[in-house]
Amino acid sequence: MTFSVAVSGASGYAGGEALRLLSSHPNVQIGAITAHSNAGSRLGELQPHLHSLSHRLLEETTAENLAGHDVVVLALPHGASAEMAAQLPESTLVIDAGADHRLEDAAAWEKFYGSSHAGTWPYGLPELPGQREKLRGAKRIAVPGCYPTSSLLALMPGFAAGFLENDDVVIVAASGSSGAGKSVKPHLLGAEVMGGMSPYGVGGGHRHTPEIEQGLSLAAGAPVQISFTPTLAPMSRGILSTATAKVKAGAGVDPAELREAWVNAYENEPFVHVLPEGQWPTTKAVLGSNHAVLQVAYDEHAGRAIVSCAIDNLTKGTAGGAVQSMNLALGLDETAGLDFQAVAP
């Protein structure tokens, strides 16, 4: 069976990555390809790596151009996707790669995004407990943020197993500059980024903070509070998240048992891999793929679990998560269009 898929925001990084994956999907025919300021341009001018689609012209991002497809992927800035989604038929599978429909708490949305909450859609991270059933047959899906994807994959098994304290969680994550989008920003110029690292969103101000807390609270069955600090790394794509949490004093957990919680959680997952002991994640190991690699250790001195997780922020962290969730919603093989390895060196 073939499904027609339209992609908005196709001139940006997330939209371009979605097209890269969808162009080789065995069950997809690519329909409308749209943009805003770049409408009328040839896709090959803006996404020269998409050879099979290079001749296509970008259309205006309107409900009229997106309607009539089985699936619409919205790779738009927050605020824009909710407005567009509201104009699309309920029978269309709409996948929002933006933030508009991720949060359940309207107050948290208003605090971090400064606008009215648009509502909550099924969350497109199949690896979370019980999430696959919510995605099967869904007509609206909210793709997770890239930092939440790596952070939730890192810590979810420990909270689901009841091993970790809920109020002493620290996450420090480094991302490539593509995570900030494609629009020109002086601090993201190559001369500014290459050869150095810098923090941002320090002090609990990053917008992904409530999203990470939401997912970990779901896994724990109780509210989880985190301290999250993102950093900008001198690379174009990739995320390496290092997350630590206090192990419950009464849990009686030894290092082997702690590690086993992660091994058991992911042993049947097609895209999440707990590395052999002694091997640590690198962003290069997942470059261009929908895979995540992680390692867990126990810091006996501090009584903390330490987990490092690497993903490609544009693939598993955005477009790959969208396609994986789309497959579930349409009743396809979950790995369709995604079962390829990373690029090296």
Coordinates of C-alpha atoms in Angstrom, one line a residue:
M1 CA 0.0 0.0 0.0
T2 CA 1.2 3.5 -0.9
F3 CA 0.4 6.7 1.0
S4 CA 0.8 10.2 -0.2
V5 CA 2.8 12.5 2.1
A6 CA 3.1 16.2 2.0
V7 CA 6.0 18.0 3.7
S8 CA 5.8 21.6 4.9
G9 CA 8.9 23.7 5.9
A10 CA 10.8 21.7 3.2
S11 CA 13.6 24.3 2.9
G12 CA 14.6 23.9 6.5
Y13 CA 16.8 21.2 8.2
A14 CA 13.9 19.2 9.7
G15 CA 11.8 19.4 6.5
G16 CA 14.8 18.4 4.4
E17 CA 15.6 15.5 6.6
A18 CA 12.0 14.3 6.5
L19 CA 12.2 14.4 2.7
R20 CA 15.5 12.5 2.7
L21 CA 13.9 9.6 4.7
L22 CA 10.5 9.6 2.9
S23 CA 12.1 9.6 -0.6
S24 CA 13.3 6.1 0.0
H25 CA 10.4 4.8 2.0
P26 CA 8.8 1.8 0.2
N27 CA 5.2 2.9 1.1
V28 CA 5.4 6.6 0.4
Q29 CA 4.7 8.8 -2.6
I30 CA 5.8 12.4 -1.9
G31 CA 3.1 14.9 -2.7
A32 CA 3.2 18.6 -2.1
I33 CA 6.5 20.1 -0.9
T34 CA 5.9 23.5 0.7
A35 CA 7.7 26.5 2.2
H36 CA 7.0 30.0 3.3
S37 CA 9.6 32.6 2.2
N38 CA 11.3 30.1 -0.2
A39 CA 8.1 29.3 -2.1
G40 CA 8.6 29.3 -5.9
S41 CA 12.3 28.1 -5.5
R42 CA 13.5 24.8 -6.9
L43 CA 14.1 22.4 -4.1
G44 CA 17.6 21.5 -5.5
E45 CA 18.8 25.1 -4.9
L46 CA 18.1 24.8 -1.2
Q47 CA 18.5 21.0 -0.5
P48 CA 21.1 20.0 -3.1
H49 CA 21.5 16.5 -1.5
L50 CA 18.0 15.5 -2.4
H51 CA 18.8 14.5 -5.9
S52 CA 15.6 12.7 -6.8
L53 CA 13.5 15.7 -5.8
S54 CA 15.8 18.4 -7.0
H55 CA 13.5 19.4 -9.8
R56 CA 10.5 20.0 -7.6
L57 CA 9.2 23.5 -7.0
L58 CA 8.4 24.6 -3.5
E59 CA 4.7 25.6 -3.1
E60 CA 3.2 28.0 -0.6
T61 CA 2.4 26.5 2.8
T62 CA -1.3 26.7 2.7
A63 CA -4.1 24.3 3.8
E64 CA -5.2 24.0 0.2
N65 CA -1.8 22.8 -0.9
L66 CA -1.4 20.4 2.0
A67 CA -5.0 19.0 1.9
G68 CA -5.8 15.8 -0.1
H69 CA -2.8 13.8 1.2
D70 CA -2.9 10.8 3.5
V71 CA -0.2 12.3 5.7
V72 CA 1.1 15.8 6.3
V73 CA 4.4 16.5 8.0
L74 CA 4.5 20.0 9.6
A75 CA 8.1 21.1 10.0
L76 CA 7.2 24.6 11.0
P77 CA 8.1 27.0 13.8
H78 CA 6.1 26.7 17.1
G79 CA 2.8 28.5 16.8
A80 CA 2.6 28.0 13.0
S81 CA 1.9 24.3 13.0
A82 CA -1.1 24.5 15.4
E83 CA -2.7 27.1 13.1
M84 CA -2.1 25.0 10.0
A85 CA -3.2 21.7 11.6
A86 CA -6.5 23.2 12.6
Q87 CA -7.3 23.8 9.0
L88 CA -6.6 20.2 7.9
P89 CA -9.2 17.4 7.8
E90 CA -9.5 15.1 10.8
S91 CA -9.1 12.1 8.4
T92 CA -5.5 13.3 7.5
L93 CA -2.6 12.0 9.6
V94 CA -0.9 15.2 10.7
I95 CA 2.6 14.9 12.2
D96 CA 3.8 18.0 14.0
A97 CA 7.6 18.1 14.1
G98 CA 7.3 21.4 16.0
A99 CA 6.5 21.9 19.7
D100 CA 2.9 23.0 19.6
H101 CA 1.3 19.7 20.7
R102 CA 3.9 18.0 22.9
L103 CA 3.0 19.3 26.4
E104 CA 0.1 18.2 28.4
D105 CA 0.3 21.1 30.9
A106 CA -1.1 24.3 29.5
A107 CA 0.5 26.4 32.2
A108 CA 3.9 24.9 31.4
W109 CA 3.4 25.7 27.7
E110 CA 2.4 29.3 28.4
K111 CA 5.4 29.8 30.8
F112 CA 8.0 28.5 28.4
Y113 CA 6.5 29.5 25.0
G114 CA 4.5 32.6 25.9
S115 CA 1.3 31.8 23.9
S116 CA -1.9 29.9 24.3
H117 CA -1.8 26.1 24.5
A118 CA -3.0 24.4 21.3
G119 CA -3.8 21.0 23.0
T120 CA -2.0 17.7 23.3
W121 CA -1.4 15.0 20.7
P122 CA -0.1 11.5 21.1
Y123 CA 3.6 11.7 21.7
G124 CA 5.8 10.3 19.0
L125 CA 8.4 8.4 21.1
P126 CA 7.4 4.7 20.7
E127 CA 10.0 3.5 23.2
L128 CA 8.2 5.1 26.1
P129 CA 6.1 2.7 28.1
G130 CA 2.6 2.2 26.6
Q131 CA 3.3 4.7 23.8
R132 CA 3.0 2.4 20.8
E133 CA -0.6 1.6 21.5
K134 CA -1.4 5.3 21.6
L135 CA 0.3 5.8 18.2
R136 CA -1.3 3.0 16.3
G137 CA -4.2 4.4 14.3
A138 CA -3.6 7.9 15.5
K139 CA -4.5 10.9 13.3
R140 CA -2.5 13.5 15.1
I141 CA 1.1 13.0 16.4
A142 CA 3.5 15.3 18.2
V143 CA 7.1 14.5 17.4
P144 CA 9.4 14.9 20.5
G145 CA 12.1 17.5 20.7
C146 CA 15.6 16.4 20.0
Y147 CA 16.9 17.0 23.5
P148 CA 13.9 15.2 25.1
T149 CA 14.4 12.2 22.8
S150 CA 18.0 11.6 24.0
S151 CA 17.2 12.5 27.6
L152 CA 14.2 10.3 27.9
L153 CA 15.9 7.4 26.2
A154 CA 18.7 7.8 28.7
L155 CA 16.8 7.8 31.9
M156 CA 13.4 6.2 31.2
P157 CA 14.4 2.6 32.2
G158 CA 15.7 3.6 35.6
F159 CA 12.5 5.5 36.5
A160 CA 10.3 2.8 35.1
A161 CA 12.1 0.2 37.3
G162 CA 11.7 2.4 40.4
F163 CA 15.5 2.7 41.0
L164 CA 15.9 6.5 40.7
E165 CA 15.1 9.5 43.0
N166 CA 12.6 11.9 41.4
D167 CA 14.0 15.2 42.6
D168 CA 17.8 15.1 41.9
V169 CA 18.1 14.7 38.2
V170 CA 20.8 16.5 36.2
I171 CA 21.1 16.4 32.4
V172 CA 23.8 18.1 30.4
A173 CA 23.5 17.7 26.6
A174 CA 25.7 18.9 23.7
S175 CA 24.1 19.5 20.3
G176 CA 25.2 20.3 16.8
S177 CA 24.3 23.7 15.4
S178 CA 21.6 22.3 13.1
G179 CA 19.4 22.0 16.2
A180 CA 18.9 25.8 16.0
G181 CA 17.4 25.7 12.5
K182 CA 18.5 27.0 9.2
S183 CA 17.8 30.7 9.5
V184 CA 20.9 32.9 9.7
K185 CA 22.1 33.7 13.2
P186 CA 25.5 35.4 13.8
H187 CA 26.4 33.2 16.8
L188 CA 25.9 30.1 14.7
L189 CA 28.3 31.1 11.9
G190 CA 31.0 28.6 11.3
A191 CA 33.7 31.0 12.5
E192 CA 31.8 31.4 15.8
V193 CA 31.0 27.7 16.4
M194 CA 34.0 25.8 15.2
G195 CA 36.7 25.2 17.7
G196 CA 34.7 26.0 20.8
M197 CA 31.7 25.0 23.0
S198 CA 29.2 27.2 24.8
P199 CA 26.2 26.7 27.1
Y200 CA 22.9 28.3 26.6
G201 CA 19.4 28.2 28.2
V202 CA 21.2 28.0 31.5
G203 CA 19.3 28.1 34.8
G204 CA 16.2 26.0 33.8
G205 CA 15.2 28.3 31.0
H206 CA 15.3 25.9 28.0
R207 CA 11.9 25.1 26.5
H208 CA 12.6 21.4 26.4
T209 CA 12.8 21.2 30.2
P210 CA 9.0 20.6 30.9
E211 CA 8.9 18.1 28.0
I212 CA 11.6 16.0 29.6
E213 CA 10.0 16.2 33.0
Q214 CA 6.7 15.2 31.4
G215 CA 8.1 12.0 29.9
L216 CA 10.2 11.0 32.9
S217 CA 7.2 11.6 35.2
L218 CA 5.1 9.3 33.0
A219 CA 7.8 6.6 33.3
A220 CA 8.1 7.1 37.1
G221 CA 4.4 7.3 37.8
A222 CA 5.1 10.4 39.9
P223 CA 6.4 14.0 39.2
V224 CA 10.1 14.2 38.3
Q225 CA 12.1 17.4 38.6
I226 CA 15.2 18.0 36.5
S227 CA 18.0 20.5 36.0
F228 CA 18.8 20.7 32.3
T229 CA 21.7 22.5 30.6
P230 CA 22.2 22.4 26.8
T231 CA 25.5 23.2 25.2
L232 CA 26.4 24.0 21.6
A233 CA 29.1 21.7 20.1
P234 CA 31.3 22.5 17.1
M235 CA 29.5 20.0 14.8
S236 CA 26.6 20.3 12.4
R237 CA 24.5 17.4 13.7
G238 CA 24.2 15.1 16.7
I239 CA 23.4 15.1 20.4
L240 CA 25.3 13.6 23.3
S241 CA 23.3 13.7 26.5
T242 CA 24.8 12.8 29.8
A243 CA 22.1 12.3 32.5
T244 CA 22.6 11.5 36.1
A245 CA 20.1 10.7 38.9
K246 CA 20.5 9.6 42.5
V247 CA 19.8 5.9 43.1
K248 CA 17.2 5.3 45.8
A249 CA 18.9 4.5 49.1
G250 CA 16.6 1.7 49.9
A251 CA 16.6 0.1 46.5
G252 CA 19.5 -2.2 47.3
V253 CA 20.7 -2.0 43.7
D254 CA 24.1 -3.3 42.6
P255 CA 25.7 -2.0 39.4
A256 CA 24.9 -5.2 37.5
E257 CA 21.2 -5.0 38.5
L258 CA 21.1 -1.3 37.6
R259 CA 22.5 -1.9 34.1
E260 CA 20.1 -4.8 33.6
A261 CA 17.1 -2.4 33.8
W262 CA 18.4 -0.6 30.7
V263 CA 19.3 -3.9 28.9
N264 CA 15.8 -5.3 29.6
A265 CA 14.0 -2.1 28.5
Y266 CA 15.7 -2.0 25.1
E267 CA 16.5 -5.6 24.2
N268 CA 13.7 -5.8 21.7
E269 CA 13.9 -2.2 20.4
P270 CA 15.0 -1.9 16.8
F271 CA 16.6 1.5 17.2
V272 CA 17.9 1.8 20.7
H273 CA 21.1 0.0 21.7
V274 CA 22.8 -0.5 25.1
L275 CA 26.5 -0.8 24.3
P276 CA 28.7 -3.5 25.7
E277 CA 30.3 -2.6 29.0
G278 CA 33.3 -0.4 28.6
Q279 CA 32.1 1.1 25.3
W280 CA 30.8 4.6 25.4
P281 CA 28.5 6.4 22.9
T282 CA 29.7 8.8 20.2
T283 CA 27.6 11.0 18.0
K284 CA 29.5 9.7 14.9
A285 CA 28.2 6.2 15.6
V286 CA 24.6 7.4 14.8
L287 CA 25.3 10.0 12.2
G288 CA 22.4 10.1 9.7
S289 CA 20.6 7.2 11.2
N290 CA 17.5 6.6 13.4
H291 CA 19.5 4.7 16.0
A292 CA 20.4 5.7 19.5
V293 CA 23.3 4.3 21.5
L294 CA 23.8 4.5 25.2
Q295 CA 25.8 3.3 28.2
V296 CA 24.9 3.2 31.9
A297 CA 27.3 3.2 34.8
Y298 CA 27.0 3.4 38.6
D299 CA 29.0 6.1 40.4
E300 CA 29.3 4.4 43.8
H301 CA 31.0 7.4 45.4
A302 CA 28.1 9.7 44.6
G303 CA 25.4 7.0 44.6
R304 CA 24.3 8.1 41.2
A305 CA 23.3 6.4 37.9
I306 CA 25.1 8.0 34.9
V307 CA 23.8 7.4 31.4
S308 CA 25.2 8.8 28.2
C309 CA 23.0 8.7 25.1
A310 CA 23.9 9.7 21.5
I311 CA 21.4 10.4 18.7
D312 CA 21.4 12.3 15.5
N313 CA 19.2 15.3 16.3
L314 CA 17.8 15.6 12.8
T315 CA 17.0 11.9 12.4
K316 CA 16.1 10.0 15.6
G317 CA 15.6 13.4 17.2
T318 CA 13.2 14.8 14.6
A319 CA 12.4 13.4 11.1
G320 CA 13.2 9.7 12.0
G321 CA 10.9 9.9 15.0
A322 CA 8.3 11.3 12.7
V323 CA 8.6 8.5 10.2
Q324 CA 8.8 5.8 12.9
S325 CA 5.6 7.2 14.4
M326 CA 3.9 7.5 11.0
N327 CA 4.6 3.8 10.3
L328 CA 2.9 2.8 13.5
A329 CA -0.1 5.1 12.8
L330 CA -0.5 3.7 9.3
G331 CA -0.1 0.0 10.4
L332 CA 3.2 -0.4 8.6
D333 CA 6.4 -2.1 9.7
E334 CA 7.8 0.3 12.3
T335 CA 11.2 0.2 10.7
A336 CA 10.0 0.9 7.1
G337 CA 12.2 3.5 5.5
L338 CA 14.5 3.7 8.5
D339 CA 16.4 0.4 8.6
F340 CA 19.7 1.7 7.5
Q341 CA 23.0 2.2 9.3
A342 CA 24.9 5.3 10.3
V343 CA 27.5 7.0 8.1
A344 CA 31.2 6.8 8.9
P345 CA 33.8 8.2 9.2

